[in-house]
PDB file of C-alpha atoms in Angstrom:
ATOM      1  CA  MET A   1      -7.708 -14.017 -23.729  1.00  0.00           C
ATOM      2  CA  SER A   2      -6.985 -13.587 -27.630  1.00  0.00           C
ATOM      3  CA  LEU A   3      -9.873 -12.354 -29.251  1.00  0.00           C
ATOM      4  CA  LYS A   4      -9.205 -13.579 -32.645  1.00  0.00           C
ATOM      5  CA  THR A   5     -11.767 -12.153 -35.075  1.00  0.00           C
ATOM      6  CA  TYR A   6     -14.771 -13.763 -33.109  1.00  0.00           C
ATOM      7  CA  PHE A   7     -16.281 -11.281 -31.408  1.00  0.00           C
ATOM      8  CA  GLY A   8     -17.735  -8.408 -33.413  1.00  0.00           C
ATOM      9  CA  HIS A   9     -17.352  -4.649 -32.616  1.00  0.00           C
ATOM     10  CA  GLU A  10     -20.560  -4.337 -30.418  1.00  0.00           C
ATOM     11  CA  ARG A  11     -20.366  -7.738 -29.129  1.00  0.00           C
ATOM     12  CA  ALA A  12     -16.510  -7.141 -28.278  1.00  0.00           C
ATOM     13  CA  ARG A  13     -17.527  -3.194 -26.288  1.00  0.00           C
ATOM     14  CA  THR A  14     -19.935  -5.161 -24.183  1.00  0.00           C
ATOM     15  CA  TRP A  15     -17.700  -7.655 -23.022  1.00  0.00           C
ATOM     16  CA  PHE A  16     -14.775  -5.175 -22.418  1.00  0.00           C
ATOM     17  CA  ALA A  17     -17.741  -3.121 -20.436  1.00  0.00           C
ATOM     18  CA  ASP A  18     -18.987  -6.131 -18.450  1.00  0.00           C
ATOM     19  CA  VAL A  19     -15.196  -7.436 -17.841  1.00  0.00           C
ATOM     20  CA  ALA A  20     -13.828  -3.707 -16.331  1.00  0.00           C
ATOM     21  CA  GLN A  21     -16.110  -3.704 -14.131  1.00  0.00           C
ATOM     22  CA  ARG A  22     -15.337  -7.187 -12.861  1.00  0.00           C
ATOM     23  CA  ALA A  23     -12.141  -7.008 -13.148  1.00  0.00           C
ATOM     24  CA  ALA A  24     -11.828  -2.973 -10.994  1.00  0.00           C
ATOM     25  CA  SER A  25     -13.957  -5.025  -8.219  1.00  0.00           C
ATOM     26  CA  HIS A  26     -11.672  -7.994  -8.074  1.00  0.00           C
ATOM     27  CA  PRO A  27      -9.097  -7.860  -5.484  1.00  0.00           C
ATOM     28  CA  ALA A  28      -6.487  -9.901  -7.012  1.00  0.00           C
ATOM     29  CA  VAL A  29      -6.870  -8.365 -10.503  1.00  0.00           C
ATOM     30  CA  ALA A  30      -7.423  -4.094  -9.285  1.00  0.00           C
ATOM     31  CA  GLY A  31      -4.479  -4.662  -6.558  1.00  0.00           C
ATOM     32  CA  GLY A  32      -1.812  -6.628  -8.823  1.00  0.00           C
ATOM     33  CA  SER A  33      -0.977  -9.935  -7.867  1.00  0.00           C
ATOM     34  CA  VAL A  34      -3.206 -10.698 -11.157  1.00  0.00           C
ATOM     35  CA  ARG A  35      -1.969  -9.514 -14.062  1.00  0.00           C
ATOM     36  CA  PHE A  36      -4.390  -9.464 -17.167  1.00  0.00           C
ATOM     37  CA  PHE A  37      -4.574  -8.537 -20.575  1.00  0.00           C
ATOM     38  CA  VAL A  38      -6.807  -8.751 -23.265  1.00  0.00           C
ATOM     39  CA  ILE A  39      -6.119  -9.141 -27.015  1.00  0.00           C
ATOM     40  CA  PRO A  40      -8.658  -7.342 -29.337  1.00  0.00           C
ATOM     41  CA  THR A  41      -8.777  -7.002 -33.023  1.00  0.00           C
ATOM     42  CA  TYR A  42      -7.082  -4.029 -33.933  1.00  0.00           C
ATOM     43  CA  LEU A  43     -10.159  -1.825 -34.803  1.00  0.00           C
ATOM     44  CA  GLN A  44     -11.278  -2.708 -31.382  1.00  0.00           C
ATOM     45  CA  ILE A  45      -8.228  -1.526 -29.844  1.00  0.00           C
ATOM     46  CA  PRO A  46      -9.510   2.396 -28.887  1.00  0.00           C
ATOM     47  CA  ALA A  47     -12.799   0.789 -27.039  1.00  0.00           C
ATOM     48  CA  ALA A  48     -10.405  -1.543 -25.053  1.00  0.00           C
ATOM     49  CA  LEU A  49      -8.667   1.261 -24.582  1.00  0.00           C
ATOM     50  CA  ASP A  50     -11.436   3.691 -23.080  1.00  0.00           C
ATOM     51  CA  ALA A  51     -13.082   0.478 -21.229  1.00  0.00           C
ATOM     52  CA  PHE A  52     -10.020  -0.913 -19.231  1.00  0.00           C
ATOM     53  CA  GLY A  53      -8.855   3.139 -18.322  1.00  0.00           C
ATOM     54  CA  GLY A  54      -8.211   3.406 -14.909  1.00  0.00           C
ATOM     55  CA  THR A  55      -7.983  -0.518 -14.457  1.00  0.00           C
ATOM     56  CA  PRO A  56      -4.302  -2.192 -13.876  1.00  0.00           C
ATOM     57  CA  VAL A  57      -6.187  -4.614 -17.075  1.00  0.00           C
ATOM     58  CA  LEU A  58      -3.759  -4.301 -20.373  1.00  0.00           C
ATOM     59  CA  VAL A  59      -4.936  -3.890 -23.826  1.00  0.00           C
ATOM     60  CA  GLY A  60      -2.830  -5.787 -26.682  1.00  0.00           C
ATOM     61  CA  ALA A  61      -2.985  -6.628 -29.994  1.00  0.00           C
ATOM     62  CA  GLN A  62      -2.748  -9.299 -32.249  1.00  0.00           C
ATOM     63  CA  ASP A  63       0.224  -8.749 -34.026  1.00  0.00           C
ATOM     64  CA  VAL A  64       2.693  -6.199 -35.070  1.00  0.00           C
ATOM     65  CA  SER A  65       4.637  -5.098 -38.524  1.00  0.00           C
ATOM     66  CA  GLU A  66       8.052  -6.033 -38.091  1.00  0.00           C
ATOM     67  CA  PHE A  67       8.912  -3.277 -40.710  1.00  0.00           C
ATOM     68  CA  ALA A  68       8.842   0.881 -39.396  1.00  0.00           C
ATOM     69  CA  PRO A  69       6.867   3.467 -41.106  1.00  0.00           C
ATOM     70  CA  GLY A  70       6.873   3.603 -43.752  1.00  0.00           C
ATOM     71  CA  ALA A  71       5.710   2.561 -47.149  1.00  0.00           C
ATOM     72  CA  TYR A  72       3.980  -1.111 -46.167  1.00  0.00           C
ATOM     73  CA  THR A  73       0.656  -0.989 -46.871  1.00  0.00           C
ATOM     74  CA  GLY A  74      -1.769  -3.088 -44.543  1.00  0.00           C
ATOM     75  CA  GLU A  75       1.046  -3.364 -41.400  1.00  0.00           C
ATOM     76  CA  VAL A  76       0.412  -1.286 -37.916  1.00  0.00           C
ATOM     77  CA  THR A  77       3.618  -0.462 -36.902  1.00  0.00           C
ATOM     78  CA  ALA A  78       4.972  -0.711 -32.942  1.00  0.00           C
ATOM     79  CA  ASP A  79       5.173   2.360 -33.191  1.00  0.00           C
ATOM     80  CA  GLU A  80       1.483   3.293 -33.647  1.00  0.00           C
ATOM     81  CA  LEU A  81       0.267   0.436 -31.213  1.00  0.00           C
ATOM     82  CA  ALA A  82       3.253   2.264 -28.673  1.00  0.00           C
ATOM     83  CA  GLU A  83       1.262   5.182 -29.270  1.00  0.00           C
ATOM     84  CA  VAL A  84      -2.075   4.864 -28.470  1.00  0.00           C
ATOM     85  CA  GLY A  85      -1.177   2.846 -25.377  1.00  0.00           C
ATOM     86  CA  VAL A  86      -1.062  -0.985 -26.095  1.00  0.00           C
ATOM     87  CA  GLN A  87       1.400  -2.744 -23.989  1.00  0.00           C
ATOM     88  CA  VAL A  88       1.692  -6.446 -25.112  1.00  0.00           C
ATOM     89  CA  ALA A  89       1.784  -8.175 -28.577  1.00  0.00           C
ATOM     90  CA  GLU A  90       0.463 -11.384 -29.569  1.00  0.00           C
ATOM     91  CA  ILE A  91       3.862 -12.765 -32.194  1.00  0.00           C
ATOM     92  CA  GLY A  92       3.991 -15.628 -34.036  1.00  0.00           C
ATOM     93  CA  HIS A  93       0.378 -17.674 -33.231  1.00  0.00           C
ATOM     94  CA  ALA A  94       0.428 -20.993 -34.647  1.00  0.00           C
ATOM     95  CA  GLU A  95      -2.357 -19.896 -36.858  1.00  0.00           C
ATOM     96  CA  ARG A  96      -0.230 -16.651 -38.441  1.00  0.00           C
ATOM     97  CA  ARG A  97       2.433 -19.147 -39.166  1.00  0.00           C
ATOM     98  CA  ARG A  98       0.292 -22.030 -40.598  1.00  0.00           C
ATOM     99  CA  LEU A  99      -1.997 -19.417 -42.451  1.00  0.00           C
ATOM    100  CA  PHE A 100      -0.017 -16.649 -43.024  1.00  0.00           C
ATOM    101  CA  ASP A 101       3.466 -18.573 -44.381  1.00  0.00           C
ATOM    102  CA  GLU A 102       5.068 -16.516 -41.155  1.00  0.00           C
ATOM    103  CA  THR A 103       8.441 -18.399 -40.090  1.00  0.00           C
ATOM    104  CA  ASP A 104      11.038 -18.094 -36.915  1.00  0.00           C
ATOM    105  CA  THR A 105      13.147 -14.870 -38.396  1.00  0.00           C
ATOM    106  CA  VAL A 106       9.367 -13.044 -39.400  1.00  0.00           C
ATOM    107  CA  THR A 107       8.113 -13.956 -35.327  1.00  0.00           C
ATOM    108  CA  ALA A 108      12.193 -12.681 -34.138  1.00  0.00           C
ATOM    109  CA  ALA A 109      12.107  -9.771 -35.835  1.00  0.00           C
ATOM    110  CA  LYS A 110       8.704  -8.662 -34.932  1.00  0.00           C
ATOM    111  CA  ALA A 111       9.634  -9.381 -31.146  1.00  0.00           C
ATOM    112  CA  ALA A 112      12.410  -6.431 -32.110  1.00  0.00           C
ATOM    113  CA  ALA A 113      10.194  -4.380 -33.008  1.00  0.00           C
ATOM    114  CA  ALA A 114       7.628  -4.078 -30.117  1.00  0.00           C
ATOM    115  CA  LEU A 115      10.558  -4.239 -27.545  1.00  0.00           C
ATOM    116  CA  ALA A 116      12.553  -1.518 -29.514  1.00  0.00           C
ATOM    117  CA  HIS A 117       9.019   0.486 -28.360  1.00  0.00           C
ATOM    118  CA  GLY A 118       8.378  -0.913 -25.339  1.00  0.00           C
ATOM    119  CA  ILE A 119       5.652  -3.388 -26.283  1.00  0.00           C
ATOM    120  CA  THR A 120       6.162  -6.743 -24.295  1.00  0.00           C
ATOM    121  CA  PRO A 121       5.732  -9.209 -27.488  1.00  0.00           C
ATOM    122  CA  VAL A 122       3.540 -12.119 -26.265  1.00  0.00           C
ATOM    123  CA  LEU A 123       5.812 -14.943 -27.903  1.00  0.00           C
ATOM    124  CA  CYS A 124       3.586 -18.453 -28.832  1.00  0.00           C
ATOM    125  CA  ILE A 125       5.886 -21.059 -29.545  1.00  0.00           C
ATOM    126  CA  GLY A 126       4.902 -24.544 -29.898  1.00  0.00           C
ATOM    127  CA  GLU A 127       5.548 -27.900 -31.396  1.00  0.00           C
ATOM    128  CA  ALA A 128       3.143 -28.893 -34.429  1.00  0.00           C
ATOM    129  CA  VAL A 129       2.912 -32.819 -33.801  1.00  0.00           C
ATOM    130  CA  ARG A 130       1.949 -34.392 -30.800  1.00  0.00           C
ATOM    131  CA  LEU A 131       5.644 -35.536 -28.983  1.00  0.00           C
ATOM    132  CA  GLY A 132       6.865 -37.100 -25.929  1.00  0.00           C
ATOM    133  CA  ALA A 133       7.204 -34.434 -23.206  1.00  0.00           C
ATOM    134  CA  PRO A 134      10.939 -34.197 -23.028  1.00  0.00           C
ATOM    135  CA  ALA A 135      11.552 -33.718 -27.082  1.00  0.00           C
ATOM    136  CA  ALA A 136       8.512 -31.923 -26.626  1.00  0.00           C
ATOM    137  CA  ALA A 137      10.327 -29.136 -24.049  1.00  0.00           C
ATOM    138  CA  LEU A 138      13.971 -29.484 -26.333  1.00  0.00           C
ATOM    139  CA  ALA A 139      11.649 -28.710 -29.138  1.00  0.00           C
ATOM    140  CA  ASN A 140      10.738 -25.668 -27.982  1.00  0.00           C
ATOM    141  CA  VAL A 141      13.319 -24.695 -26.099  1.00  0.00           C
ATOM    142  CA  GLU A 142      15.073 -24.745 -29.436  1.00  0.00           C
ATOM    143  CA  GLN A 143      12.104 -22.406 -30.986  1.00  0.00           C
ATOM    144  CA  LEU A 144      12.602 -19.806 -28.035  1.00  0.00           C
ATOM    145  CA  ALA A 145      16.294 -19.671 -29.111  1.00  0.00           C
ATOM    146  CA  THR A 146      15.526 -18.785 -32.574  1.00  0.00           C
ATOM    147  CA  ASN A 147      12.664 -16.621 -32.102  1.00  0.00           C
ATOM    148  CA  LEU A 148      14.399 -14.438 -29.646  1.00  0.00           C
ATOM    149  CA  ASP A 149      17.748 -14.837 -32.089  1.00  0.00           C
ATOM    150  CA  GLY A 150      18.626 -11.206 -32.673  1.00  0.00           C
ATOM    151  CA  VAL A 151      15.861  -9.417 -30.431  1.00  0.00           C
ATOM    152  CA  PRO A 152      17.122  -6.389 -28.071  1.00  0.00           C
ATOM    153  CA  VAL A 153      16.844  -6.897 -24.106  1.00  0.00           C
ATOM    154  CA  GLY A 154      13.735  -6.577 -22.292  1.00  0.00           C
ATOM    155  CA  PRO A 155      11.600  -9.018 -20.734  1.00  0.00           C
ATOM    156  CA  VAL A 156       9.089 -11.079 -23.279  1.00  0.00           C
ATOM    157  CA  ILE A 157       5.721 -13.545 -22.085  1.00  0.00           C
ATOM    158  CA  VAL A 158       6.567 -17.281 -23.889  1.00  0.00           C
ATOM    159  CA  ALA A 159       3.260 -18.937 -24.486  1.00  0.00           C
ATOM    160  CA  TYR A 160       3.175 -22.052 -24.809  1.00  0.00           C
ATOM    161  CA  GLU A 161       0.560 -23.527 -27.164  1.00  0.00           C
ATOM    162  CA  PRO A 162       1.562 -27.206 -29.198  1.00  0.00           C
ATOM    163  CA  VAL A 163      -0.326 -26.495 -32.251  1.00  0.00           C
ATOM    164  CA  TRP A 164      -2.083 -29.721 -32.111  1.00  0.00           C
ATOM    165  CA  ALA A 165      -3.960 -28.763 -28.366  1.00  0.00           C
ATOM    166  CA  ILE A 166      -5.406 -25.346 -29.890  1.00  0.00           C
ATOM    167  CA  GLY A 167      -9.033 -25.656 -30.392  1.00  0.00           C
ATOM    168  CA  ALA A 168      -9.526 -29.392 -29.077  1.00  0.00           C
ATOM    169  CA  ALA A 169     -11.881 -30.668 -26.640  1.00  0.00           C
ATOM    170  CA  GLU A 170      -8.958 -30.376 -23.675  1.00  0.00           C
ATOM    171  CA  PRO A 171      -5.690 -28.950 -23.052  1.00  0.00           C
ATOM    172  CA  ALA A 172      -2.878 -31.195 -22.777  1.00  0.00           C
ATOM    173  CA  PRO A 173      -2.331 -33.317 -20.057  1.00  0.00           C
ATOM    174  CA  ASP A 174      -0.988 -31.444 -17.243  1.00  0.00           C
ATOM    175  CA  ASP A 175       2.547 -33.320 -16.606  1.00  0.00           C
ATOM    176  CA  HIS A 176       3.279 -32.539 -20.539  1.00  0.00           C
ATOM    177  CA  ILE A 177       2.719 -29.425 -20.085  1.00  0.00           C
ATOM    178  CA  ALA A 178       4.418 -29.160 -16.909  1.00  0.00           C
ATOM    179  CA  THR A 179       7.894 -30.657 -18.102  1.00  0.00           C
ATOM    180  CA  VAL A 180       7.618 -28.123 -21.225  1.00  0.00           C
ATOM    181  CA  THR A 181       6.913 -24.736 -19.089  1.00  0.00           C
ATOM    182  CA  ARG A 182       9.567 -25.928 -16.830  1.00  0.00           C
ATOM    183  CA  ALA A 183      12.525 -26.788 -19.477  1.00  0.00           C
ATOM    184  CA  LEU A 184      11.211 -23.080 -21.276  1.00  0.00           C
ATOM    185  CA  ARG A 185      11.529 -21.217 -17.604  1.00  0.00           C
ATOM    186  CA  ALA A 186      14.731 -22.438 -16.813  1.00  0.00           C
ATOM    187  CA  ALA A 187      15.741 -21.028 -20.786  1.00  0.00           C
ATOM    188  CA  VAL A 188      14.602 -17.527 -19.837  1.00  0.00           C
ATOM    189  CA  ASP A 189      15.648 -17.346 -16.322  1.00  0.00           C
ATOM    190  CA  ALA A 190      19.617 -18.656 -17.677  1.00  0.00           C
ATOM    191  CA  ASP A 191      19.125 -15.622 -19.892  1.00  0.00           C
ATOM    192  CA  PRO A 192      20.419 -12.139 -18.802  1.00  0.00           C
ATOM    193  CA  ALA A 193      18.546 -10.457 -21.470  1.00  0.00           C
ATOM    194  CA  ARG A 194      15.418 -12.037 -20.679  1.00  0.00           C
ATOM    195  CA  ALA A 195      15.014 -11.221 -16.836  1.00  0.00           C
ATOM    196  CA  GLY A 196      11.987 -10.064 -15.697  1.00  0.00           C
ATOM    197  CA  SER A 197      10.011 -12.857 -18.281  1.00  0.00           C
ATOM    198  CA  VAL A 198       7.321 -15.236 -17.801  1.00  0.00           C
ATOM    199  CA  VAL A 199       5.850 -18.378 -19.573  1.00  0.00           C
ATOM    200  CA  ILE A 200       2.090 -19.282 -19.499  1.00  0.00           C
ATOM    201  CA  TYR A 201       0.391 -21.834 -21.059  1.00  0.00           C
ATOM    202  CA  GLY A 202      -2.335 -22.087 -23.811  1.00  0.00           C
ATOM    203  CA  GLY A 203      -4.240 -24.617 -26.106  1.00  0.00           C
ATOM    204  CA  SER A 204      -7.990 -24.917 -24.834  1.00  0.00           C
ATOM    205  CA  ALA A 205      -6.894 -23.096 -21.681  1.00  0.00           C
ATOM    206  CA  GLY A 206      -9.829 -23.211 -19.224  1.00  0.00           C
ATOM    207  CA  PRO A 207     -11.412 -23.319 -15.110  1.00  0.00           C
ATOM    208  CA  GLY A 208      -9.372 -25.310 -13.792  1.00  0.00           C
ATOM    209  CA  LEU A 209      -6.450 -25.550 -15.002  1.00  0.00           C
ATOM    210  CA  LEU A 210      -4.077 -23.132 -12.980  1.00  0.00           C
ATOM    211  CA  ALA A 211      -5.029 -24.663 -10.098  1.00  0.00           C
ATOM    212  CA  ARG A 212      -3.761 -28.575 -11.243  1.00  0.00           C
ATOM    213  CA  LEU A 213      -0.586 -26.870 -12.740  1.00  0.00           C
ATOM    214  CA  GLY A 214       0.511 -24.709  -9.673  1.00  0.00           C
ATOM    215  CA  ASP A 215       3.768 -23.329 -10.068  1.00  0.00           C
ATOM    216  CA  SER A 216       5.035 -25.032 -12.931  1.00  0.00           C
ATOM    217  CA  VAL A 217       3.316 -22.337 -14.938  1.00  0.00           C
ATOM    218  CA  ASP A 218       3.746 -18.053 -14.324  1.00  0.00           C
ATOM    219  CA  GLY A 219      -0.266 -18.647 -15.808  1.00  0.00           C
ATOM    220  CA  LEU A 220      -2.533 -18.789 -18.085  1.00  0.00           C
ATOM    221  CA  PHE A 221      -3.471 -17.301 -22.345  1.00  0.00           C
ATOM    222  CA  LEU A 222      -7.337 -18.407 -22.442  1.00  0.00           C
ATOM    223  CA  GLY A 223      -9.240 -18.823 -25.858  1.00  0.00           C
ATOM    224  CA  ARG A 224     -13.055 -19.320 -26.175  1.00  0.00           C
ATOM    225  CA  PHE A 225     -13.594 -20.131 -22.405  1.00  0.00           C
ATOM    226  CA  ALA A 226     -13.219 -16.823 -21.462  1.00  0.00           C
ATOM    227  CA  HIS A 227     -16.484 -15.523 -24.053  1.00  0.00           C
ATOM    228  CA  ASP A 228     -17.925 -16.099 -20.783  1.00  0.00           C
ATOM    229  CA  PRO A 229     -17.031 -13.234 -18.209  1.00  0.00           C
ATOM    230  CA  ASP A 230     -17.860 -15.778 -15.546  1.00  0.00           C
ATOM    231  CA  ALA A 231     -15.214 -18.379 -16.647  1.00  0.00           C
ATOM    232  CA  LEU A 232     -12.963 -15.866 -16.558  1.00  0.00           C
ATOM    233  CA  VAL A 233     -13.008 -15.036 -13.317  1.00  0.00           C
ATOM    234  CA  ALA A 234     -12.949 -18.397 -12.290  1.00  0.00           C
ATOM    235  CA  VAL A 235      -9.720 -18.425 -13.725  1.00  0.00           C
ATOM    236  CA  TRP A 236      -8.654 -14.757 -11.824  1.00  0.00           C
ATOM    237  CA  ASP A 237     -10.077 -16.781  -8.593  1.00  0.00           C
ATOM    238  CA  GLU A 238      -8.009 -20.166  -9.184  1.00  0.00           C
ATOM    239  CA  ALA A 239      -4.743 -17.105 -10.131  1.00  0.00           C
ATOM    240  CA  SER A 240      -5.435 -15.735  -7.149  1.00  0.00           C
ATOM    241  CA  VAL A 241      -4.996 -18.309  -4.534  1.00  0.00           C
ATOM    242  CA  LEU A 242      -1.713 -19.605  -6.428  1.00  0.00           C
ATOM    243  CA  ALA A 243      -0.300 -15.475  -5.941  1.00  0.00           C
ATOM    244  CA  SER A 244      -1.305 -15.444  -2.622  1.00  0.00           C
ATOM    245  CA  SER A 245       0.881 -19.013  -2.671  1.00  0.00           C
ATOM    246  CA  ARG A 246       3.894 -16.810  -3.513  1.00  0.00           C
ATOM    247  CA  ILE A 247       3.934 -14.691  -1.934  1.00  0.00           C
ATOM    248  CA  LEU A 248       4.705 -17.317   1.323  1.00  0.00           C
ATOM    249  CA  HIS A 249       6.954 -19.103  -0.182  1.00  0.00           C
ATOM    250  CA  THR A 250       8.742 -16.138  -1.181  1.00  0.00           C
ATOM    251  CA  VAL A 251       8.800 -13.691   2.183  1.00  0.00           C
ATOM    252  CA  LYS A 252      11.880 -14.269   3.345  1.00  0.00           C
ATOM    253  CA  PRO A 253      12.635 -13.891   7.474  1.00  0.00           C
ATOM    254  CA  GLN A 254      12.961 -10.636   8.687  1.00  0.00           C
ATOM    255  CA  PRO A 255      16.260  -9.498   9.461  1.00  0.00           C
ATOM    256  CA  ALA A 256      17.047  -7.875  12.941  1.00  0.00           C
ATOM    257  CA  GLY A 257      16.587  -4.146  12.740  1.00  0.00           C
ATOM    258  CA  GLU A 258      14.089  -4.140   9.222  1.00  0.00           C
ATOM    259  CA  THR A 259      11.084  -1.847  10.617  1.00  0.00           C
ATOM    260  CA  PRO A 260       7.947  -4.761  10.938  1.00  0.00           C
ATOM    261  CA  GLY A 261       5.322  -5.854   8.350  1.00  0.00           C
ATOM    262  CA  GLU A 262       7.889  -4.951   5.049  1.00  0.00           C
ATOM    263  CA  PRO A 263       7.807  -7.386   2.480  1.00  0.00           C
ATOM    264  CA  HIS A 264      11.428  -8.466   1.622  1.00  0.00           C
ATOM    265  CA  GLY A 265      12.397 -11.075  -0.726  1.00  0.00           C
ATOM    266  CA  LEU A 266       9.926 -10.442  -2.882  1.00  0.00           C
ATOM    267  CA  VAL A 267      11.630 -11.096  -6.681  1.00  0.00           C
ATOM    268  CA  PRO A 268      10.744  -7.977  -9.113  1.00  0.00           C
ATOM    269  CA  PRO A 269       6.504  -8.247 -10.206  1.00  0.00           C
ATOM    270  CA  LEU A 270       7.588  -9.478 -13.479  1.00  0.00           C
ATOM    271  CA  SER A 271       9.933 -12.703 -12.983  1.00  0.00           C
ATOM    272  CA  SER A 272       8.878 -15.667 -13.503  1.00  0.00           C
ATOM    273  CA  HIS A 273       9.031 -16.390  -9.829  1.00  0.00           C
ATOM    274  CA  ALA A 274       7.014 -13.140  -8.795  1.00  0.00           C
ATOM    275  CA  LYS A 275       4.114 -12.917  -6.192  1.00  0.00           C
ATOM    276  CA  THR A 276       1.894 -12.037  -9.671  1.00  0.00           C
ATOM    277  CA  VAL A 277       0.107 -14.262 -11.505  1.00  0.00           C
ATOM    278  CA  GLU A 278      -0.611 -14.286 -15.291  1.00  0.00           C
ATOM    279  CA  VAL A 279      -4.053 -14.982 -16.766  1.00  0.00           C
ATOM    280  CA  ASP A 280      -4.270 -13.618 -19.994  1.00  0.00           C
ATOM    281  CA  ALA A 281      -7.170 -12.650 -22.424  1.00  0.00           C
TER     282      ALA A 281
END
């Protein structure tokens, strides 16, 4: 969940403490089968890092400078974010593109800066106007390629967020989401430079959606629904069921001579076909 600027500092600290306690006691999150990250404001990052220390929860930034350290007043560099412990960075959100005129070229430069410093980009893409599912899939695959042009090797978290669904009463239709996310997954799977990438959905995402989407996505990018920690835990529970299902489907028959009980055939944890499921806040 990107907190955007909804929370003031004290409310954010209270939310961090509550969610950190729940994350530490949730078997799937604590055990790593459900991966979770939270993206607060820049000023809230140190408090988030303190609250989630000792848990598997990752802390991210809502943006990152495309520039190296230097005379760039007001920018926050990937160097500094990595130094304090930020592990993911939201890049190319529709609001940044619309309100601050960020182009695909700028987005690619920010993704490059993040990866160069070991920060995984949460690359937000999505069609601005509602299209049919096949047309939307084509448009998003093309946008993904443009936003990764010249970006160094490394995994990304592709966040499909159709602009018309952001802040809406309901998410995009399930079959629409599935068509686009499967096309995006095929695109990243076909690119050796993006090994370990995942595809998630955002845009009025909330409880119940992940269970309906099943294997067509690797997780959700939550927004306002996760302001309520109870709703967030409900999504973790759904993700736990999906992760358990993926484990069952990715374990191959045990060859003769192997040690009993060892898992076989599990792809790496960051793969789009992994046993882990993302629930991103």
